[in-house]
Structure formats: structure tokens, C-alpha cells
Amino acid sequence: MAVMNNVEAVRATLYDALKNDDRTLILGEDVGARGNVFLITKDFVNEFGPERVIDTPIAEASIVGIAVGMAMEGLRPIAEIQFADFIYPAFNQIVGEAAKTRYRSNGEYTCPLVIRTPYGGGVRGALSHSVSIEALFYHVPGLKIVAPAFPADVKGLLNASIDDPDPVLFLEHKKTYRLIKGEVPDGHYTIPLGKANVLKEGSALTVVSYGLYVHWALEAAQKLQEEGLSVEVIDLRSIRPMDKATILESVRKTRKLLIVHEDNKFGGIGAEISAMVAEEALFDLDAPIRRLCAPDVPAMGYALPLEEEYMSSPAEMADAMREMVRF
Amino acid sequence: MATTITMPQLGETVTEGTVAQWLKKVGDTVEKYEAFVEVSTDKVNAEVPSPVTGTIREMLVKEGETVPTGAPIAIIDEVGAPSGTKAGDGQAPAAATPPAPVTAPPAPNGHAPSFVVHDGDLEMALRKASPAVRKLAREHHIDIRTIRGSGANGRVTASDVLTASSMGPAAAVGQAISVGTNFAATGAPAMPAATGGAKTPPPSGTSTYGEPIPGTIIPLNQARRIIAERMVESKHTAPHAWSMVEVDVTNVWKWRSREKDRFERETGYKLTLLPFFMRAVIESLAAFPLMNAKFTTDGIYVNKDVNIGIAIGLPTNLVVPVVKNADQKSIKGLAIAAGELIDKARKNKLGVDDLAGGTFTVNNNGANGSYASAPIINGGQAGIVTMETVVKKPVVRDDDSIAIRQMMNCCLSLDHRVVDGYVASGFLADLKRRLEKMPADGSL
């Protein structure tokens, strides 16, 4: 058991994968000589060579397209999109190819591909280094989406993603990279995809989140605990498949649901969770479902006030929680 | 694939149904068209067939629980499809467990109500009640309007309902706030201020309608609950007015006496005065169509059809089956139709269709000697008329002679929103005239 931050957890997991399975390889912009912009793959190319740690041109469609071919032919590529903001050129390769491979070939081919990418804001990343892309891919059957918040989950879920026979979009919140530290078990282990984690039990309100906001929601819930208000916090960990059972079980207990995410509200992950709960547990609800999300503006601004306006905060979350508990 | 089964609409005017009994358990397989749940509405039970073949994944409604038509009541996994989520969360029906007993009729307990709210607030409380609160209130037989809300702006929360329920009947009354209107069916009637009066001892047990035991509570069954709600609703919404006429039924009596043996031999049904009376009522309704109408918020709807409900008292409840298109039936046809319905009622075999669609009601109230009565209108109708007991009386006739005649009182309750005394008395006079004009030697 070692204490790591999220960068170290990704790095350690990737290293073990390359070390233990010859089929694995990493490809992306600056993953080789530069060792990734966050130094996740630093020195990997020296140990595993340029054929398994491949520096690619700035061409995201090619990165994913090549990786799809590799995966279909038996390799275990781990493709990196340097920032999630740059993933759009690869949209067709992810949605049109990777996600449909198994279906199109009637199961003859699968696409065991992991696409890692740092996402999210709060780091003064401005318009093209702050986006949340999950909702754009959430609609696509055949694609799994993972967004861990803790180092131990990073390792277990990344291992599960590499092992998974189908494509997984692995989202790493860049603000948590070095901010969040935690103990990480030694050795190889996996955490099942599609399984949420109840981080804190509570009785008066269920809060569902993922990524950076899990930490803030937890902080807010602990503050409310001191005020005598009992809030349950669920970390989705996997956005798709959605862990309906855990969410429903919690909502049926607390009868109130707040969803917080950094992505904007309209058509976001919270919309799907909200609809699911309304469909399946309406008669357990004692308050309207609420979503605390980003405003519908095209991007997170660079100016600090704009960034703060776009992002939520533990204080804002605590306010929303108080209102809902007292409703 | 999961198929969600919803509460069927059993009858055109039915808005809700109660799951009387689950005939299957979670995990049981069910064939298409196989009955899997018994639903009760309007005091009858109907078995509902499954629209698919599959396995019951979840039962969303407990036995005894009432939900609106169209509300999901069960989820069935169709055959060959994997179950999407975990199996039912412990909601398998416990056939032996009756619904929780209702809140006891509250007794004056010497405590002043904590505060009084007005009708407007009560309605607001209902409107703002969340789905969870409504469901819990139904399950625990608690009137939301009697609970003091602890939520934002006095909203009644799910916890409030559970708290009120866990405090038990006696305590719940103490908790309950006085309501301006008397919801005697399920809620707490307005409580007097502190009087220091004797407390009613808490109930120590339950008994049944058939064998009531003093000092116990008879849990409300579905029929009793519906009767209570309907009666309260009708009395609350329709301002009742009342009138009575005395009718000379000597001729009708003779006619019926002459025909009854033959009729019974031919049809197997007894011939009573009822079909003669119904025939006269039907003709009077034709002459006074406003009596065959109902009050709606859009206006007074004058019914096209004449469907006569017959009030039938049973040992534990009251049913009002309906003779449809009664205006198209002869006295004999009415006698057979009524005979069939009475027979079904006594065997508890009335279907939903037998009970729906009534436009006016007759009540043969005289069988046990009642001389006059003030019936409650069947909701959504303009009136109800009774036949009281037939007695021989000395009567002064038009030529001042005194004769012994068979006399019967007919009592009418009318919805004063629909008609006034002018129309109602005209209707009663017309009914009296038609009955008295009936021949002693007519044919059925």
C-alpha cells in the first residue's frame, strides 16, 4: 500500500500494464520523448521502446483510428488524447468505429481499446484546456465511460478498462491529478466498470457526482454533518454503464436527489440520472430532483471570475444540499 | 425486456384501482392472459390478465394500496430477456398480512389542537405533497391534511408522515391539527378545544363487521372505505334537498300479486314492486330530463341514456348495480334485469360494468318497514328516490268516501345545484300520478 496522487496512480498502472502484458502499448501526442505533458509516461519510451510508446503526429483521428485497428487485431492499445478538448477530430473513430465494432462484426471482432484523456477545469485552462466531454459520448451504446476521483479507483478502474474487451473512454480530471492523494493497494486489482461507490452514508439526501466534484460534494456533506444534516454521497466512478441499482437504493432511502457535475446541465449526465430516477422511483421522491451544474455557456472562460462562475464550489454545493434537506 | 404493467381502467369513470390481492409472487412466471393480480374498484374485484409471458420482477404496489389508473403496478421480464435490475426489493406480497390498520377514529383527547389551518392551506398541503408523501400517506392511511408539516413553508414531508404513523392512532390525533372540514372517512374531524372530557380508552383489538365487538376497531376494508369516501364526497359537494310524496299503489300491488307466481315460474326471479316502480321512474325522468342529469364544472350535463342504479344492501356493504338503457325495457325486462343484478350482488359476482354508468338511483328501502328516509345521492347524479314500506291506510278519496288503500311513501333526495324544488316536486308528482294510474290488470 503506497500513497499516490492521481498522476502517480495512472503512471503506475500503465507501467504495470506495459510490463506484464506484451500486447499493451501507448500511443499519443508527446507520450514518448516528452513523457506526456503531465509526465505520466516519463521515461517509458526508454524502457519499453518507441514501438510500444509511440509519439504520434497531432492528428487525433489517426491516433484513435490506428488504435482501433490494433485492438481489432489483438493488441491492447492505450491511446491518449492530450487534452479532452482535442478529442473532436476522433469523434468518428470513437463513435462510428470503436463503439460499433462488436455489433457490426456480429461479435467476430471486438475493440479492446482504452482512450485516456485529461478533462475538466478549475486550473485556468481557458477555453481549450477545460472541457468536460462526457455528455457528448454518453449517448453512444457500445462505449463505456469511466471518470474516477480517487487514486485507488484510478488504478482499479484503469486495469479493468485495459482488461475490458470493448472500448473504454477513461476520463482523468486534471485538477485532481496532483491535488488528490490516497492509498493505493499493491499489485494488480480491478474495480468493476459500472459500479458506483457510496462514499458517505446519509439519510436525508442523496448526492450523486463524479470526478473532481466528488471531493467537493464530500467536503460539503461533511460540513452539513456538523450541522446535523445527514447527506449520502455517491461517487459514480463509471458514468456509463450507470449503476442504477446503487442510485435507486439510495434515493429510495433518502427520498431526495441532488446531482452535481462540472459539465453543463442541459443534456448532461444529470439529465439521464434524473430521468432514470423519475421513471423508476417517482413515488419515493419527496422533493423535485435537482441538478447543480455549469451554466449553458460555450466554454469556461480564462478570467478567474469567469472560471469561478462556471465552476461550482463546496460552499455552493452545501447551500444546495441544505435547501434540499430542509425542503 | 421488461414490461411495466399499469393499473387498468376498469370502467369509464374509474380513476383509481386498489390491488386487492397479488395472485403471483416476485419471481413467479406468468403466462400471457393469465390472471396475476386482483384489482378492486367500485366495490368489485376483477382479475387482471398479464399482457405478456414472463417473470414477475417487481411488484410496485402493495396489497390494499390504491393507485390511479395508468400507474405502474408491476414489472414483468418477458421470457428470454434478462432481468435488467435486481429483483423486487422485498415487496413480495405477504398474502396473510392485511394492510396496516387504519388510524383510529380520533376521540376528543383533552388537548387543544396545536394550531388551526384553513381549507385553503389544507388544499395547498395536498397540492404540494410529493409523490413519496402521497404514497406513504396512502400506505399508512393518513390524511395529509391532518399533519403539521415540518418542511419548507409548512410542507408535509415523508418523515412527517412516518412520524405521525409511528406515533400511533391516539398520539397521531394529538399530533394532528384540527381541520375546518370534517373528513370523517379517514381523517380527524374538528376537535373541540380542551374540555377535560373523558378519554376514550385506546382500542385493544379488532373485530369484524360481521361480528362487531364493543371496544374494538373494525379495520376498514376496501368496500367500506370506498363507501365512506363516496358518501362524504357526495354529502360535501352536492347540497341535498329532500321531499316526499305518498302514493296509492293499490293497483300496482294487485297487478304484481296477480303476475308474481307465473313470473317466478317462468324466469326463476321473484317479482317485486321494484320493476313497476322503476318503469314509472323512467317515464318521469323522460318527462323531467333535468332529473337525469349531473352537475359538472362546465355546466349541467343532461344524460342521453337512462341507466337506473338499484341500491342493494348486503350484510357488510352496499352495492348499486345499474340497469343500462332502462328506458328501453318493459316492466318484465326490468324485472329480469334487476333480478339478475340482485342475484349477482348476493353472490358477490358483480362486475365492473354492472356498477358503472348509473344516471339515477332507486332504493327499495321499505322491505324492513321504513316509512320515510333521506338517502344520500349517488355521486354524479341529480337524485335518488326511495320506495318505502307499503301499508294499508284509510284514505279519503276524491268523492269524500273513505277507502282502505295500499299506500307507499316515495322520498327524493336531489342535488340542489342541478334542480330546484320546482322541478323536483314536479317530478315527484309525475311519478305519483304514473304509479297511481297503473292498471290492476295490466300485462307485463
Short mmCIF file of N, CA, C and O in Angstrom, two decimals, chain B residues 336-388:
data_model
loop_
_atom_site.label_atom_id
_atom_site.label_comp_id
_atom_site.label_asym_id
_atom_site.label_seq_id
_atom_site.Cartn_x
_atom_site.Cartn_y
_atom_site.Cartn_z
N ILE B 336 -86.46 -8.76 -14.91
CA ILE B 336 -85.41 -9.76 -15.13
C ILE B 336 -84.03 -9.15 -14.91
O ILE B 336 -83.17 -9.72 -14.24
N ALA B 337 -83.85 -7.95 -15.48
CA ALA B 337 -82.55 -7.30 -15.33
C ALA B 337 -82.22 -7.05 -13.86
O ALA B 337 -81.11 -7.31 -13.39
N ALA B 338 -83.22 -6.57 -13.13
CA ALA B 338 -82.99 -6.30 -11.70
C ALA B 338 -82.75 -7.61 -10.95
O ALA B 338 -81.88 -7.69 -10.07
N GLY B 339 -83.54 -8.64 -11.33
CA GLY B 339 -83.37 -9.94 -10.68
C GLY B 339 -81.97 -10.48 -10.86
O GLY B 339 -81.35 -10.99 -9.91
N GLU B 340 -81.44 -10.34 -12.07
CA GLU B 340 -80.08 -10.82 -12.34
C GLU B 340 -79.05 -10.09 -11.49
O GLU B 340 -78.15 -10.69 -10.92
N LEU B 341 -79.22 -8.76 -11.44
CA LEU B 341 -78.25 -7.96 -10.70
C LEU B 341 -78.30 -8.26 -9.20
O LEU B 341 -77.27 -8.35 -8.53
N ILE B 342 -79.52 -8.42 -8.69
CA ILE B 342 -79.65 -8.71 -7.25
C ILE B 342 -79.04 -10.07 -6.94
O ILE B 342 -78.31 -10.24 -5.95
N ASP B 343 -79.28 -11.01 -7.83
CA ASP B 343 -78.71 -12.34 -7.68
C ASP B 343 -77.17 -12.28 -7.66
O ASP B 343 -76.51 -12.85 -6.79
N LYS B 344 -76.63 -11.54 -8.62
CA LYS B 344 -75.17 -11.39 -8.69
C LYS B 344 -74.62 -10.71 -7.45
O LYS B 344 -73.57 -11.08 -6.93
N ALA B 345 -75.33 -9.69 -6.99
CA ALA B 345 -74.86 -8.94 -5.83
C ALA B 345 -74.76 -9.85 -4.62
O ALA B 345 -73.78 -9.81 -3.87
N ARG B 346 -75.77 -10.69 -4.44
CA ARG B 346 -75.77 -11.55 -3.26
C ARG B 346 -74.69 -12.60 -3.34
O ARG B 346 -74.19 -13.08 -2.32
N LYS B 347 -74.33 -12.97 -4.59
CA LYS B 347 -73.26 -13.95 -4.76
C LYS B 347 -71.90 -13.27 -4.91
O LYS B 347 -70.90 -13.94 -5.21
N ASN B 348 -71.86 -11.97 -4.74
CA ASN B 348 -70.61 -11.21 -4.86
C ASN B 348 -69.97 -11.39 -6.24
O ASN B 348 -68.77 -11.52 -6.38
N LYS B 349 -70.82 -11.40 -7.26
CA LYS B 349 -70.32 -11.67 -8.61
C LYS B 349 -70.48 -10.45 -9.52
O LYS B 349 -70.38 -10.58 -10.74
N LEU B 350 -70.77 -9.32 -8.96
CA LEU B 350 -70.96 -8.15 -9.81
C LEU B 350 -69.65 -7.76 -10.47
O LEU B 350 -68.60 -7.74 -9.84
N GLY B 351 -69.72 -7.46 -11.76
CA GLY B 351 -68.53 -6.99 -12.46
C GLY B 351 -68.50 -5.48 -12.50
O GLY B 351 -69.49 -4.82 -12.15
N VAL B 352 -67.38 -4.96 -12.95
CA VAL B 352 -67.25 -3.51 -13.01
C VAL B 352 -68.32 -2.90 -13.89
O VAL B 352 -68.92 -1.87 -13.56
N ASP B 353 -68.60 -3.54 -15.02
CA ASP B 353 -69.60 -2.99 -15.93
C ASP B 353 -70.98 -2.95 -15.30
O ASP B 353 -71.81 -2.12 -15.65
N ASP B 354 -71.23 -3.89 -14.39
CA ASP B 354 -72.54 -3.91 -13.73
C ASP B 354 -72.74 -2.66 -12.87
O ASP B 354 -73.85 -2.29 -12.55
N LEU B 355 -71.63 -2.06 -12.46
CA LEU B 355 -71.72 -0.98 -11.48
C LEU B 355 -71.54 0.40 -12.08
O LEU B 355 -71.78 1.40 -11.43
N ALA B 356 -71.10 0.45 -13.33
CA ALA B 356 -70.74 1.74 -13.90
C ALA B 356 -71.89 2.36 -14.67
O ALA B 356 -72.77 1.65 -15.15
N GLY B 357 -71.86 3.65 -14.76
CA GLY B 357 -72.72 4.35 -15.72
C GLY B 357 -74.09 4.76 -15.24
O GLY B 357 -74.90 5.24 -16.04
N GLY B 358 -74.38 4.60 -13.97
CA GLY B 358 -75.71 4.96 -13.47
C GLY B 358 -76.00 6.44 -13.65
O GLY B 358 -75.12 7.28 -13.51
N THR B 359 -77.25 6.76 -13.98
CA THR B 359 -77.63 8.17 -14.13
C THR B 359 -78.66 8.60 -13.08
O THR B 359 -78.88 9.79 -12.88
N PHE B 360 -79.29 7.63 -12.46
CA PHE B 360 -80.29 7.93 -11.42
C PHE B 360 -80.43 6.65 -10.60
O PHE B 360 -80.19 5.56 -11.10
N THR B 361 -80.81 6.80 -9.33
CA THR B 361 -80.82 5.61 -8.47
C THR B 361 -82.17 5.45 -7.79
O THR B 361 -82.78 6.45 -7.37
N VAL B 362 -82.61 4.20 -7.70
CA VAL B 362 -83.79 3.90 -6.89
C VAL B 362 -83.36 3.01 -5.73
O VAL B 362 -82.43 2.21 -5.86
N ASN B 363 -84.03 3.19 -4.63
CA ASN B 363 -83.68 2.44 -3.43
C ASN B 363 -84.95 1.86 -2.84
O ASN B 363 -85.82 2.60 -2.39
N ASN B 364 -85.06 0.55 -2.88
CA ASN B 364 -86.23 -0.12 -2.31
C ASN B 364 -85.98 -0.27 -0.82
O ASN B 364 -85.44 -1.26 -0.35
N ASN B 365 -86.36 0.75 -0.12
CA ASN B 365 -85.96 0.88 1.27
C ASN B 365 -87.01 0.31 2.22
O ASN B 365 -86.78 0.21 3.42
N GLY B 366 -88.16 -0.04 1.68
CA GLY B 366 -89.28 -0.36 2.56
C GLY B 366 -89.34 -1.78 3.06
O GLY B 366 -90.18 -2.13 3.89
N ALA B 367 -88.46 -2.61 2.57
CA ALA B 367 -88.55 -4.03 2.88
C ALA B 367 -88.59 -4.28 4.39
O ALA B 367 -89.28 -5.18 4.86
N ASN B 368 -87.87 -3.48 5.13
CA ASN B 368 -87.83 -3.69 6.57
C ASN B 368 -88.74 -2.73 7.33
O ASN B 368 -88.57 -2.51 8.52
N GLY B 369 -89.68 -2.15 6.61
CA GLY B 369 -90.68 -1.35 7.30
C GLY B 369 -90.39 0.13 7.37
O GLY B 369 -91.13 0.86 8.03
N SER B 370 -89.33 0.58 6.71
CA SER B 370 -89.04 2.01 6.77
C SER B 370 -90.18 2.81 6.15
O SER B 370 -90.70 2.47 5.09
N TYR B 371 -90.56 3.87 6.82
CA TYR B 371 -91.72 4.67 6.41
C TYR B 371 -91.28 5.91 5.64
O TYR B 371 -91.99 6.43 4.81
N ALA B 372 -90.09 6.37 5.96
CA ALA B 372 -89.51 7.51 5.24
C ALA B 372 -87.99 7.47 5.45
O ALA B 372 -87.53 7.01 6.48
N SER B 373 -87.26 7.95 4.47
CA SER B 373 -85.80 8.00 4.64
C SER B 373 -85.24 9.15 3.82
O SER B 373 -85.90 9.65 2.91
N ALA B 374 -84.05 9.56 4.17
CA ALA B 374 -83.39 10.66 3.46
C ALA B 374 -82.09 10.14 2.85
O ALA B 374 -81.04 10.22 3.46
N PRO B 375 -82.17 9.56 1.67
CA PRO B 375 -81.00 8.90 1.10
C PRO B 375 -79.92 9.90 0.65
O PRO B 375 -80.23 11.06 0.39
N ILE B 376 -78.70 9.40 0.58
CA ILE B 376 -77.60 10.20 0.04
C ILE B 376 -77.49 9.91 -1.45
O ILE B 376 -77.54 8.75 -1.88
N ILE B 377 -77.36 10.97 -2.21
CA ILE B 377 -77.31 10.84 -3.67
C ILE B 377 -76.04 10.09 -4.07
O ILE B 377 -74.97 10.31 -3.51
N ASN B 378 -76.18 9.20 -5.03
CA ASN B 378 -75.02 8.55 -5.62
C ASN B 378 -74.26 9.60 -6.42
O ASN B 378 -74.83 10.25 -7.30
N GLY B 379 -73.01 9.82 -6.11
CA GLY B 379 -72.24 10.93 -6.67
C GLY B 379 -72.37 11.01 -8.19
O GLY B 379 -72.33 10.00 -8.87
N GLY B 380 -72.48 12.21 -8.71
CA GLY B 380 -72.57 12.39 -10.15
C GLY B 380 -73.97 12.19 -10.70
O GLY B 380 -74.15 12.08 -11.91
N GLN B 381 -74.94 12.12 -9.83
CA GLN B 381 -76.33 12.01 -10.29
C GLN B 381 -77.12 13.17 -9.69
O GLN B 381 -76.68 13.84 -8.75
N ALA B 382 -78.33 13.39 -10.25
CA ALA B 382 -79.13 14.52 -9.77
C ALA B 382 -80.03 14.13 -8.62
O ALA B 382 -80.48 14.97 -7.87
N GLY B 383 -80.29 12.83 -8.48
CA GLY B 383 -81.20 12.47 -7.41
C GLY B 383 -81.25 10.98 -7.15
O GLY B 383 -80.68 10.17 -7.88
N ILE B 384 -81.94 10.65 -6.07
CA ILE B 384 -82.19 9.27 -5.71
C ILE B 384 -83.59 9.22 -5.11
O ILE B 384 -83.98 10.14 -4.36
N VAL B 385 -84.33 8.20 -5.47
CA VAL B 385 -85.70 8.13 -4.96
C VAL B 385 -85.90 6.78 -4.28
O VAL B 385 -85.36 5.77 -4.73
N THR B 386 -86.63 6.78 -3.18
CA THR B 386 -86.82 5.54 -2.43
C THR B 386 -88.26 5.06 -2.53
O THR B 386 -89.19 5.83 -2.77
N MET B 387 -88.42 3.76 -2.37
CA MET B 387 -89.73 3.15 -2.16
C MET B 387 -89.76 2.74 -0.69
O MET B 387 -88.95 1.93 -0.26
N GLU B 388 -90.68 3.31 0.05
CA GLU B 388 -90.78 2.95 1.46
C GLU B 388 -91.78 1.81 1.62
O GLU B 388 -92.31 1.29 0.64
#
